[in-house]
Coordinates of C-alpha atoms and ligand atoms in Angstrom, one line a residue:
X1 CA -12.6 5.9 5.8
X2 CA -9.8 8.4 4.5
X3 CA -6.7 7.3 5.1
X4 CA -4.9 10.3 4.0
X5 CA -5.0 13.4 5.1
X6 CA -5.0 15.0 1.7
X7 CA -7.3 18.2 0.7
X8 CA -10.1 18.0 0.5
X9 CA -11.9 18.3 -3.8
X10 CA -13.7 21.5 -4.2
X11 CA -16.7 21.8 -2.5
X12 CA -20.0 24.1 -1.8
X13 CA -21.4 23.1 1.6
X14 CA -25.0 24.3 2.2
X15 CA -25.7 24.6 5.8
X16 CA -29.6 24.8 6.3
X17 CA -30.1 25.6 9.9
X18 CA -27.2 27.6 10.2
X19 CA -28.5 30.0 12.9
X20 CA -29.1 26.7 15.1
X21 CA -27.3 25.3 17.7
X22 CA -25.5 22.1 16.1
X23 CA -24.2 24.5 13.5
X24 CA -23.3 27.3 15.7
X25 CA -21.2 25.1 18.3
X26 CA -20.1 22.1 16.4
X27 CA -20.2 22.3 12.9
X28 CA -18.7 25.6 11.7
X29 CA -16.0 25.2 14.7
X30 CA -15.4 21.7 13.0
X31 CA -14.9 23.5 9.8
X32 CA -13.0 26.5 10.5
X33 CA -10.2 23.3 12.1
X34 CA -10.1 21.8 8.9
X35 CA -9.5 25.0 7.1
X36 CA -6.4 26.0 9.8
X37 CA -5.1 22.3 9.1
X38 CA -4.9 22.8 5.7
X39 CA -7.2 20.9 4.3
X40 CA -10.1 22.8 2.5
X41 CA -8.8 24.3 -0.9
X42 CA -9.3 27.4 -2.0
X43 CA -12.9 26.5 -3.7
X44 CA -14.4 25.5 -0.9
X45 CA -17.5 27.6 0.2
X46 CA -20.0 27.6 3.2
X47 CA -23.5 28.6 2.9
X48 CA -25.7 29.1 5.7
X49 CA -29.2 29.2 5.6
X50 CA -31.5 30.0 7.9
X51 CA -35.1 32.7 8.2
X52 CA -33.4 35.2 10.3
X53 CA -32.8 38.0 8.8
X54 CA -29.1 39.1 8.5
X55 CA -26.2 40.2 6.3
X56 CA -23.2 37.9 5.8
X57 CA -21.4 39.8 8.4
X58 CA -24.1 40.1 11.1
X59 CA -24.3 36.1 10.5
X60 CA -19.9 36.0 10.6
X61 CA -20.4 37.7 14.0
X62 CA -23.1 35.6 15.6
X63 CA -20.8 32.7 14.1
X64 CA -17.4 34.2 15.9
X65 CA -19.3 35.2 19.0
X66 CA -20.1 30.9 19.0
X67 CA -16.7 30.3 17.9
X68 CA -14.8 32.2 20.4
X69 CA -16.9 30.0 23.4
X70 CA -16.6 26.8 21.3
X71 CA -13.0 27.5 20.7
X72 CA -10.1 27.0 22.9
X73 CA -8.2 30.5 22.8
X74 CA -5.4 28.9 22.2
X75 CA -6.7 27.1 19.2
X76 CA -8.2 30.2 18.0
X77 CA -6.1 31.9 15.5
X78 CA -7.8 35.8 14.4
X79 CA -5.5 35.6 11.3
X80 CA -6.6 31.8 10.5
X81 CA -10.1 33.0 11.1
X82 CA -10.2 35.9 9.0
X83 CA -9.3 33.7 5.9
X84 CA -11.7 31.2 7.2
X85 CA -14.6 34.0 7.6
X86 CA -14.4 34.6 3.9
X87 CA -15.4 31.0 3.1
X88 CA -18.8 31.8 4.9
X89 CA -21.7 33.3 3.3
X90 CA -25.5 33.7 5.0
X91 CA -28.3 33.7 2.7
X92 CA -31.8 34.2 3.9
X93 CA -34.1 31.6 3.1
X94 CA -37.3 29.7 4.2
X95 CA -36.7 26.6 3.5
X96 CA -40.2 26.1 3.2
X97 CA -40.9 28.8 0.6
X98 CA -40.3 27.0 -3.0
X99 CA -39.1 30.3 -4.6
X100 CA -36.6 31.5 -1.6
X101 CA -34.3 28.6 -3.3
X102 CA -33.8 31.0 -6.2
X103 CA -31.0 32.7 -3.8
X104 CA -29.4 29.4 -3.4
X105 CA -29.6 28.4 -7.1
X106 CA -27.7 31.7 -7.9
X107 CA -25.0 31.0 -6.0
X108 CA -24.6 27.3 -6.6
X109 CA -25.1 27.4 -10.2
X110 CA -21.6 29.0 -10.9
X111 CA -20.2 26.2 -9.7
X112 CA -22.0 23.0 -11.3
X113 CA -18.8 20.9 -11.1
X114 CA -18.1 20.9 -7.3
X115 CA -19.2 18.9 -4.8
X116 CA -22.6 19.9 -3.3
X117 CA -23.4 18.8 0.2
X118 CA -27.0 19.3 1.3
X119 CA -26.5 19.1 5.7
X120 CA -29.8 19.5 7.1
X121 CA -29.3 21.0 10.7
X122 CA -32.9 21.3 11.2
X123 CA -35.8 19.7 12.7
X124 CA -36.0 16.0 11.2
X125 CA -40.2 17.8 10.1
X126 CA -38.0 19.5 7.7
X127 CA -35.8 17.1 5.4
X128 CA -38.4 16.0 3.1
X129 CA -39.1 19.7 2.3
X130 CA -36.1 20.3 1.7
X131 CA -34.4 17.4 -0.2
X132 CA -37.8 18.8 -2.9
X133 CA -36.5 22.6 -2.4
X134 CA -33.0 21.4 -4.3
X135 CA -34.5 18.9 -6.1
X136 CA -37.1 21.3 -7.8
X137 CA -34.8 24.1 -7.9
X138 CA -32.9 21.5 -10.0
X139 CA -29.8 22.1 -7.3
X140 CA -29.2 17.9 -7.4
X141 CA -26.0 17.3 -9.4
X142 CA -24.6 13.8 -9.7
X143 CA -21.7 15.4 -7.2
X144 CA -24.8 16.5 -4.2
X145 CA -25.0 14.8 -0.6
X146 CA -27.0 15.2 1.3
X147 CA -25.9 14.4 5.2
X148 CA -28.5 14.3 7.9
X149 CA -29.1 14.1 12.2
X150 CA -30.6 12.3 14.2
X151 CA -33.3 11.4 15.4
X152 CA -34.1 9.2 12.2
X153 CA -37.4 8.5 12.8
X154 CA -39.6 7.4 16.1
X155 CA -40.0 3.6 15.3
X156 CA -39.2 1.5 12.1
X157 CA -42.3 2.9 10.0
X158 CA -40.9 6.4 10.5
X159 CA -37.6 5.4 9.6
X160 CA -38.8 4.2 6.7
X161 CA -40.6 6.9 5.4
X162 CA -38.1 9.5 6.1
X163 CA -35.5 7.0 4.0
X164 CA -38.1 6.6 1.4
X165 CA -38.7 10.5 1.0
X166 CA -35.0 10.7 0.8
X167 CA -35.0 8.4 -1.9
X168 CA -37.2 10.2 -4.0
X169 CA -34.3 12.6 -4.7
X170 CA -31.1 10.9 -3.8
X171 CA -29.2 8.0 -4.1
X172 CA -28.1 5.8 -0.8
X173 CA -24.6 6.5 -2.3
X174 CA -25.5 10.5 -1.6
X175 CA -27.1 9.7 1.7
X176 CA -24.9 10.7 4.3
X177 CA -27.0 9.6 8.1
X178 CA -24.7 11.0 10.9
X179 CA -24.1 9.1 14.3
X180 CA -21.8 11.9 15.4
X181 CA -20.2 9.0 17.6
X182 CA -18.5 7.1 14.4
X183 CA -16.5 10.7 14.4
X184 CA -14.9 9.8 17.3
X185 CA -11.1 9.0 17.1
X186 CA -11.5 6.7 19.5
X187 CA -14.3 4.8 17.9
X188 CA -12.2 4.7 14.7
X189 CA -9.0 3.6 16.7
X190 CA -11.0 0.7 18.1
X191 CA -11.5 -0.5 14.3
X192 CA -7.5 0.2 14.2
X193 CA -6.8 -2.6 17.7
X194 CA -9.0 -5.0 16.7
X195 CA -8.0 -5.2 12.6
X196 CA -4.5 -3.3 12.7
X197 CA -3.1 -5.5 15.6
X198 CA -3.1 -9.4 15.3
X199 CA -3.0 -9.8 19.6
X200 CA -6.8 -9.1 20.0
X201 CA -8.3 -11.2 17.2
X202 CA -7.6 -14.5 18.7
X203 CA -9.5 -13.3 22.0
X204 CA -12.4 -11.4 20.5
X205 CA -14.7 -14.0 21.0
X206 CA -16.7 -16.3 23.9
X207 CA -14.2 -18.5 24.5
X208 CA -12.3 -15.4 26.2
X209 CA -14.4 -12.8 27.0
X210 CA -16.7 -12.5 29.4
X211 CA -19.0 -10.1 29.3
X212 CA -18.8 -6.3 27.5
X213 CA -20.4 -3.3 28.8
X214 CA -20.9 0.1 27.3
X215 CA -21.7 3.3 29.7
X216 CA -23.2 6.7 27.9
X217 CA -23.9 8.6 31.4
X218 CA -24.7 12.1 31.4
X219 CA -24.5 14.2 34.1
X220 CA -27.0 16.9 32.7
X221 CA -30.7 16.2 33.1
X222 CA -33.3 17.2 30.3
X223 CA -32.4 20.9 30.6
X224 CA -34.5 23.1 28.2
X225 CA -35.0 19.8 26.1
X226 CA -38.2 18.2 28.1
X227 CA -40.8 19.0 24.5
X228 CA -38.9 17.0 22.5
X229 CA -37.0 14.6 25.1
X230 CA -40.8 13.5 26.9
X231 CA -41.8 12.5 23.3
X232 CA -38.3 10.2 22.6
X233 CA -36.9 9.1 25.8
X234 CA -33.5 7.6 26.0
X235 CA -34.3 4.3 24.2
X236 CA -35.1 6.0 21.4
X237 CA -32.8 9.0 21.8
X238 CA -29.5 6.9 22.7
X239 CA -29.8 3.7 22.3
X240 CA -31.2 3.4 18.8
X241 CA -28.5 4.8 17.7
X242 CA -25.3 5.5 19.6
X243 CA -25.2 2.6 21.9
X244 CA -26.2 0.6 18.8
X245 CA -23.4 1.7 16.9
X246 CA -20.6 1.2 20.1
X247 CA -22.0 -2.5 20.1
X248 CA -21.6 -2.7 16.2
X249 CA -18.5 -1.6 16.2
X250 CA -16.9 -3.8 18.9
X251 CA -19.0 -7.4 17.6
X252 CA -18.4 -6.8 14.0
X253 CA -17.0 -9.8 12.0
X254 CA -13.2 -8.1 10.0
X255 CA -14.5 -6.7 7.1
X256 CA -12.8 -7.7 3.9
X257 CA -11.4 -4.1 3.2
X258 CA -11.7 -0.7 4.6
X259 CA -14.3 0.5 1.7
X260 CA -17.5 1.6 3.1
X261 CA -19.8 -1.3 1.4
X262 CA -17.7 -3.7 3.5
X263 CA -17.4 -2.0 6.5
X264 CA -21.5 -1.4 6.5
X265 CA -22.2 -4.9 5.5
X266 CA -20.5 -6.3 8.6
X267 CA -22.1 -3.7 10.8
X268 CA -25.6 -4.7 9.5
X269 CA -24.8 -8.5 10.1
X270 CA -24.6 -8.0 13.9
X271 CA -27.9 -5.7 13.8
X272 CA -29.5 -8.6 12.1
X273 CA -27.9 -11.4 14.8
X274 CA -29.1 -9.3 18.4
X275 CA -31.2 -11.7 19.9
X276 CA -34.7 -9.9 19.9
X277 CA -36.0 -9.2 23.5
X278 CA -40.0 -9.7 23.0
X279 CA -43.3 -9.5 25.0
X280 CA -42.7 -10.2 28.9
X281 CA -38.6 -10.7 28.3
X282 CA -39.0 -7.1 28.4
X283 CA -39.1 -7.0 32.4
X284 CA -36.2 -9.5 32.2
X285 CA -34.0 -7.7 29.8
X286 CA -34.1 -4.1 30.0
X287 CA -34.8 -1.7 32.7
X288 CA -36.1 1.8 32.5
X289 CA -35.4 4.7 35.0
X290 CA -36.0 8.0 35.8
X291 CA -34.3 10.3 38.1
X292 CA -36.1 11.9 41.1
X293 CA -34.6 14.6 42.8
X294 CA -31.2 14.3 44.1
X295 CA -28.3 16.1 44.8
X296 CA -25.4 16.4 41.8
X297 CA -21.5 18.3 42.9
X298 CA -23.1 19.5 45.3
X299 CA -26.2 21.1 43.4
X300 CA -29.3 20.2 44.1
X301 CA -31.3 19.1 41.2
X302 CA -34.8 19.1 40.6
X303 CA -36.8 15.6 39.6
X304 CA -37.4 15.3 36.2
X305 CA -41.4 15.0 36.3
X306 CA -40.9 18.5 38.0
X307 CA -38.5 19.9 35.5
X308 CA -40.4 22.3 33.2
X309 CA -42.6 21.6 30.3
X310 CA -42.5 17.6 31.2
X311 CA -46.1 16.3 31.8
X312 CA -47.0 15.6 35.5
X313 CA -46.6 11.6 36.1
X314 CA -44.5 11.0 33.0
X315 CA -43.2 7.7 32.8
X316 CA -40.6 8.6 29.8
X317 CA -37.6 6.9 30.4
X318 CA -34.9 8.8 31.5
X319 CA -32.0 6.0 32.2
X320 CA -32.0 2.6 30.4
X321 CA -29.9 -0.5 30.8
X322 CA -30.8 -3.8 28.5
X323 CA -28.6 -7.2 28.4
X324 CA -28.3 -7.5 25.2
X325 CA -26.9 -11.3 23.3
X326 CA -25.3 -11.8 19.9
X327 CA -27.0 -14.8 18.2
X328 CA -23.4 -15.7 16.2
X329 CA -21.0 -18.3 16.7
X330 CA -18.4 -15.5 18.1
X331 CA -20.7 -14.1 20.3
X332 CA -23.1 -16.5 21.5
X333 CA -23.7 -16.7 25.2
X334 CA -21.9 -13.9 26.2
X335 CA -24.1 -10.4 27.4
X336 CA -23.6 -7.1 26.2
X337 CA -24.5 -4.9 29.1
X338 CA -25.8 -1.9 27.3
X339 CA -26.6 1.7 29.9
X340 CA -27.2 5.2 29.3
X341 CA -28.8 7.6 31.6
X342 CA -29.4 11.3 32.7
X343 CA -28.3 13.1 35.6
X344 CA -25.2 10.5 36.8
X345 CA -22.7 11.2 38.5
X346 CA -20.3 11.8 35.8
X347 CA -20.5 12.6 32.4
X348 CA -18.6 9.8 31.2
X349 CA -18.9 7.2 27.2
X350 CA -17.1 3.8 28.2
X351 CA -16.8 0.3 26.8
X352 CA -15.2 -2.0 29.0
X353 CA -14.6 -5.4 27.7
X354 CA -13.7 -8.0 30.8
X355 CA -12.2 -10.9 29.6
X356 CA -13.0 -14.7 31.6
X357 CA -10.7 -15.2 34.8
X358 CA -8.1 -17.9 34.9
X359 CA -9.2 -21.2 35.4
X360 CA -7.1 -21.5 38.4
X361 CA -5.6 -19.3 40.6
X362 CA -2.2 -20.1 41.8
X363 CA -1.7 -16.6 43.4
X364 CA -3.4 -14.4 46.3
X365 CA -5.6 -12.0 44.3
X366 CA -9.3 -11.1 44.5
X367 CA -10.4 -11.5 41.1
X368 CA -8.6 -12.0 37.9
X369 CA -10.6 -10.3 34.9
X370 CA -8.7 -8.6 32.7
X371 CA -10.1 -5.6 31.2
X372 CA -9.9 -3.3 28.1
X373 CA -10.9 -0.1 28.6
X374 CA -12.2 2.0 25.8
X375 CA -13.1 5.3 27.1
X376 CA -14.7 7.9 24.6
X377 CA -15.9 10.7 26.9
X378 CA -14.6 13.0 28.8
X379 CA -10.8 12.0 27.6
X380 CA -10.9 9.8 25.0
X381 CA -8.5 7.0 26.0
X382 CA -7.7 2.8 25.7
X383 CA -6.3 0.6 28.8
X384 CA -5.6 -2.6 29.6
X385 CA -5.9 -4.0 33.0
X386 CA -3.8 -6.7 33.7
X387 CA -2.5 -8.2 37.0
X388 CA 1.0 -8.0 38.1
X389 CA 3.1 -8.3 41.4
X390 CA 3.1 -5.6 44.0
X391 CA 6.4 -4.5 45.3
X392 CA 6.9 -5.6 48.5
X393 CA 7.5 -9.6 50.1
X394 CA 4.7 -11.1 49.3
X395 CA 3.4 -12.8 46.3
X396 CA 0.4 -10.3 45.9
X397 CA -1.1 -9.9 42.2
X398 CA -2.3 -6.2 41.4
X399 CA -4.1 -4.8 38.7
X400 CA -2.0 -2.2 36.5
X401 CA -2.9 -0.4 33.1
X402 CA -1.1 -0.4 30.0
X403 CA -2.4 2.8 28.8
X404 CA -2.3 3.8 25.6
X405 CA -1.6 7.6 25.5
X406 CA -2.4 9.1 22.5
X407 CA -1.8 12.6 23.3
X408 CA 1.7 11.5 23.9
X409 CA 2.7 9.1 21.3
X410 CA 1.3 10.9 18.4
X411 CA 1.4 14.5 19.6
X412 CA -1.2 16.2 17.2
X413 CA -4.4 17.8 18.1
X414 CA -7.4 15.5 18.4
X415 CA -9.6 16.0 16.0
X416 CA -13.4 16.6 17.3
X417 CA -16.0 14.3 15.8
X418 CA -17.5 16.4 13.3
X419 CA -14.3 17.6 11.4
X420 CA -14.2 13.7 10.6
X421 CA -17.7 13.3 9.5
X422 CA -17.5 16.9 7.7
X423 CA -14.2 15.9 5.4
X424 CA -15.6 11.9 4.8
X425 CA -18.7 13.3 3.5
X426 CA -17.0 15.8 1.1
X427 CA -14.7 13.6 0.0
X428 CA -17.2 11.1 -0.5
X429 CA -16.9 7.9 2.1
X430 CA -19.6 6.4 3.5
X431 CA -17.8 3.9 5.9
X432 CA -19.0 6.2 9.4
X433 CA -22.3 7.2 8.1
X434 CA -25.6 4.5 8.4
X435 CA -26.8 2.9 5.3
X436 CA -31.1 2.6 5.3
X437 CA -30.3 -0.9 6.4
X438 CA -28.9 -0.2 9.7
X439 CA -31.1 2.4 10.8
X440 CA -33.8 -0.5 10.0
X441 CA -32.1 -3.5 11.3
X442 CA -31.4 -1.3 14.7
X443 CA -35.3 0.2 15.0
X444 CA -36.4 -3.8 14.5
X445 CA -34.8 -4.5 17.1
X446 CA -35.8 -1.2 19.4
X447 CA -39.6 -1.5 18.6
X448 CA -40.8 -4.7 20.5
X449 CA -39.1 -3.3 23.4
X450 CA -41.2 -0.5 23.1
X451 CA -44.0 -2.5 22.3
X452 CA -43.0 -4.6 25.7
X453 CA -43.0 -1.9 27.7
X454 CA -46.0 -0.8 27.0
X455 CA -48.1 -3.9 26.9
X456 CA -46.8 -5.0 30.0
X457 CA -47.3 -1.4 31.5
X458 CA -43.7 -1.2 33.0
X459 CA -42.8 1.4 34.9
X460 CA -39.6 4.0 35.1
X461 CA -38.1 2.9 38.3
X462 CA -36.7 5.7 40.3
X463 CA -33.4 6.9 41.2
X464 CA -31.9 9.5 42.5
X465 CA -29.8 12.4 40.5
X466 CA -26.7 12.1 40.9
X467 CA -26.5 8.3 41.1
X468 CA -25.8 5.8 38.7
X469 CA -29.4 4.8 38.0
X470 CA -32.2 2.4 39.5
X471 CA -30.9 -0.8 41.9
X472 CA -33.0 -2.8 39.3
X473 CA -30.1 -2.2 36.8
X474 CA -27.5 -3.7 39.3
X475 CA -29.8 -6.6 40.0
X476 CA -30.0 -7.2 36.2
X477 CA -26.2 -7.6 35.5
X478 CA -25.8 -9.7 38.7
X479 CA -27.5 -12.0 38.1
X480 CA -25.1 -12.9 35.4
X481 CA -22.3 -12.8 37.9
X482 CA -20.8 -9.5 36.9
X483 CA -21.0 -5.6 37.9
X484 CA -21.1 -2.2 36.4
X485 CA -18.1 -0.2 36.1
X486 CA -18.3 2.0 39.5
X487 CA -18.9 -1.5 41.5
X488 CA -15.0 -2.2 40.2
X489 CA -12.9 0.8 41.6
X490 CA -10.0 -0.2 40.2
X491 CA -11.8 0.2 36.8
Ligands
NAP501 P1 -32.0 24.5 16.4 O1 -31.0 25.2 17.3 O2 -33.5 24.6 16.7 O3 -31.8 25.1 14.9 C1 -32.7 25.0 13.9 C2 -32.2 25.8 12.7 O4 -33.2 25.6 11.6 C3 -32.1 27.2 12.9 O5 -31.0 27.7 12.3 C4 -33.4 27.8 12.3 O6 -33.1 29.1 11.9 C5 -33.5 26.9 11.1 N1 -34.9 26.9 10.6 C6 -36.0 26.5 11.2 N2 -37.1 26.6 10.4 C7 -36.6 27.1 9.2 C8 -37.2 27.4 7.9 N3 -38.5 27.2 7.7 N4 -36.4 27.8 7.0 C9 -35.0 28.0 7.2 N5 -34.4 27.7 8.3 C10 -35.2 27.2 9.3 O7 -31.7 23.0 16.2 P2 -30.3 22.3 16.5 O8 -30.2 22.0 17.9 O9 -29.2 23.0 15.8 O10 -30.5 20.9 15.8 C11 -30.5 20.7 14.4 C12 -30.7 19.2 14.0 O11 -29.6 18.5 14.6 C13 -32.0 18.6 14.6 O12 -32.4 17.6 13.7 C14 -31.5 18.0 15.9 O13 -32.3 16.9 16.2 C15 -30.1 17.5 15.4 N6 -29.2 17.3 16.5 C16 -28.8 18.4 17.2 C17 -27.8 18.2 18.2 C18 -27.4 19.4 19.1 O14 -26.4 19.2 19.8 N7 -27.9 20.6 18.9 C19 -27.3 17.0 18.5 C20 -27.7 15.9 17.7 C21 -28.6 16.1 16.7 P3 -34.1 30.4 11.9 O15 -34.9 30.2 13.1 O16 -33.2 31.5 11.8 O17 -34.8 30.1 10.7

């Protein structure tokens, strides 16, 4: 993790899939903020590459068209993007053509000496073909990365093979495996209140808390997606990985320094310690839901077995919740409520942390949980929920929030996830990007639900769009005495 915010070394970034989506309304929008902060230097070029056939500037004006719908206007600076335009270069190139990586070996090659980063913004089908394209086009220098999406892989054996053909070119020090969530500055300033403060420490653990929940609701069904999403299905295509990562982030043990090896190690210990949820535990343990047809601000939205291009009868999960358990000393006994789903209410990332009650009330108040409330999406915000007296006579405890407002205490623009990721990979740190390890450790753990579910034939229960998932998902965290988020208003 960087903790300067120094320029960034020379650098040639190779964008393959540059035409696509990611690229178009995350990435080079990521970029061009870096460059008006500052913090790319003069040597620092951006090569797209894609089939489609355009110039450089018929590619600068797709990329502004994007920019200027991706951009606030009042972040958007014409004279910052003008300089930032001359950065960016389009070359035409199938990736899957050997020779078409002639073009990109005549540009590169006047530059041996800079950093090289590979980002493969293209269907996962594609990485191994193109981590041989530079390889044979001998575009590998001991300064190349190469940073990848998601998904990794269906299941553990894909994951591995995808790792492996990545290792037949690079290094796991020039592997860069995105979880765009580690970006976020609030992921990063929960590292900062649990080893920056010593007040949490003492009551990270079982003895004080309770239980710990994370939320990733969207409010957007499958929209456009249903080819690929029928195939994954929100275990796979949330769970694995960003719910995974929110968990690993909150158990880990304090790493012994901020370097990426220490970091990772810690993150691959809790991996290793969840509690695996086997054979019939499945039923117990997880729920899987799918919305039906509902009605969501006032829209009405369409079930997703009748959305287009999703199979009649599909039982592709399109909500999941799992109680998930720590096998550590720290952790032991206590359940981490893990929930994502499609089509909620809301769109809304949460972790919420509810700490034990007192052991004895002396005052006049419902309940007495504590909370900490990490909030990454839509604002990305931290309270804490304590009690205190209302005004008035009597003796009455209330909750009220600490907040912690970022926006006003530090008064700089928040950075979006991907300028983070973008700069830490240039620069070289590995600390928010997966090692092979975790990606393993985190499928181990995914498969025999999978496996579960399907030997024990269980079923997406229904609920409706626009609500925040089946009633078997409330049933599951009461019966450990607790209750999602929206069951707490004061939350
Ligand atoms: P996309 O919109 O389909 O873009 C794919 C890109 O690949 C296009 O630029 C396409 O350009 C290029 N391409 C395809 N075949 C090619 C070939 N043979 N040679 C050269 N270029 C080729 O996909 P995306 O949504 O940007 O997603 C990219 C990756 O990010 C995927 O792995 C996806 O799973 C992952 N991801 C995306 C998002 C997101 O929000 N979009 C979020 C998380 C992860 P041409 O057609 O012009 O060749």
């Amino acid at each position: 993790m960087n903790p300067t915010d120094a320029q960034l070394p020379p650098f040639d970034l190779v964008l393959f899939g540059g035409t696509g989506d990611l690229a178009l309304r995350k990435l080079l929008p990521a970029l061009y903020f870096r460059h008006h902060e500052g913090q790319l230097p003069d040597q620092g070029r951006i090569i797209c590459v894609a089939r489609s056939e355009l110039s450089s500037q018929e590619f600068i004006a797709m990329m502004e068209e994007a920019a200027r719908r991706h951009i606030n206007e009042e972040e958007f600076h014409q004279s910052t993007w003008e300089t930032f335009c001359q950065r960016v270069e389009y070359l035409k190139v199938d990736i899957t053509v050997q020779d078409d990586y002639q073009k990109l070996s005549d540009v590169l090659s006047a530059h041996p000496d800079r950093v090289r980063v590979f980002y493969l913004s293209t269907a996962p089908g594609l990485f191994r073909r193109i981590c041989h394209g530079v390889h044979e086009a001998g575009l590998v220098s001991p300064l190349s990365r190469v940073a990848l999406e998601k998904p990794l892989g269906r299941d553990l054996e894909s994951a591995l093979q995808i790792n492996d053909e990545l290792a037949e070119v690079f290094t796991e020090k020039q592997i860069y495996r995105i979880d765009h969530y580690l970006g976020k500055e609030t992921v990063q300033n929960l590292m900062a209140l649990r080893f920056g403060n010593s007040l949490f420490e003492p009551l990270w653990r079982r003895e004080h808390i309770r239980d710990v929940q994370i939320t990733i609701a969207e409010s957007l069904g499958v929209e456009g997606r249903a080819g690929y999403y029928d195939q994954t299905g929100a275990l796979r295509d949330m769970v694995q990985n960003h719910l995974l990562q929110l968990l690993v982030i909150l158990a880990m043990e304090p790493p012994i320094s901020i370097d990426s090896d220490c970091i990772r190690d810690e993150k691959i210990k809790v991996l290793r310690a969840l509690k695996p949820i086997t054979g019939k535990d499945v039923t117990k343990y997880t729920v899987r839901g799918q919305y039906k047809a509902g009605v969501l601000n006032g829209e009405p939205v369409v079930a997703y077995r009748d959305a287009d291009g999703v199979p009649p009868g599909s039982n592709t999960e399109t909500y999941v919740a799992i109680k998930a358990e720590i096998d550590s000393w720290r952790w032991k006994g206590v359940p981490f409520f893990l929930r994502t789903g499609k089509s909620m209410p809301e769109k809304r990332t949460e972790i919420i942390i509810n700490f034990r009650s007192v052991p004895h009330s002396i005052f006049e108040m419902p309940d007495s949980t504590n909370r900490l409330i990490i909030r990454l999406q839509p604002e990305e915000m931290i309270k804490l929920q304590i009690f205190a007296k209302g005004r008035g006579d009597a003796m009455r405890l209330l909750p009220v929030n600490l907040d912690l407002d970022f926006d006003q205490a530090f008064k700089k623009r928040q950075m979006i996830a991907y300028e983070r990721l973008l700069s830490d990979m240039i620069r070289g740190h590995q600390a928010l990007f997966n090692h092979r390890d975790e990606v393993a450790a985190a499928w181990k753990w995914i498969d025999p639900i999978i496996a579960g579910w399907e030997d024990y034939s269980v079923a997406s229960q229904m609920y409706s769009a626009g609500t925040w998932g089946p009633a078997a998902a409330s049933a599951l965290i009461a019966r450990d005495e607790c209750g999602w988020a929206e069951e707490h208003p004061d939350v």
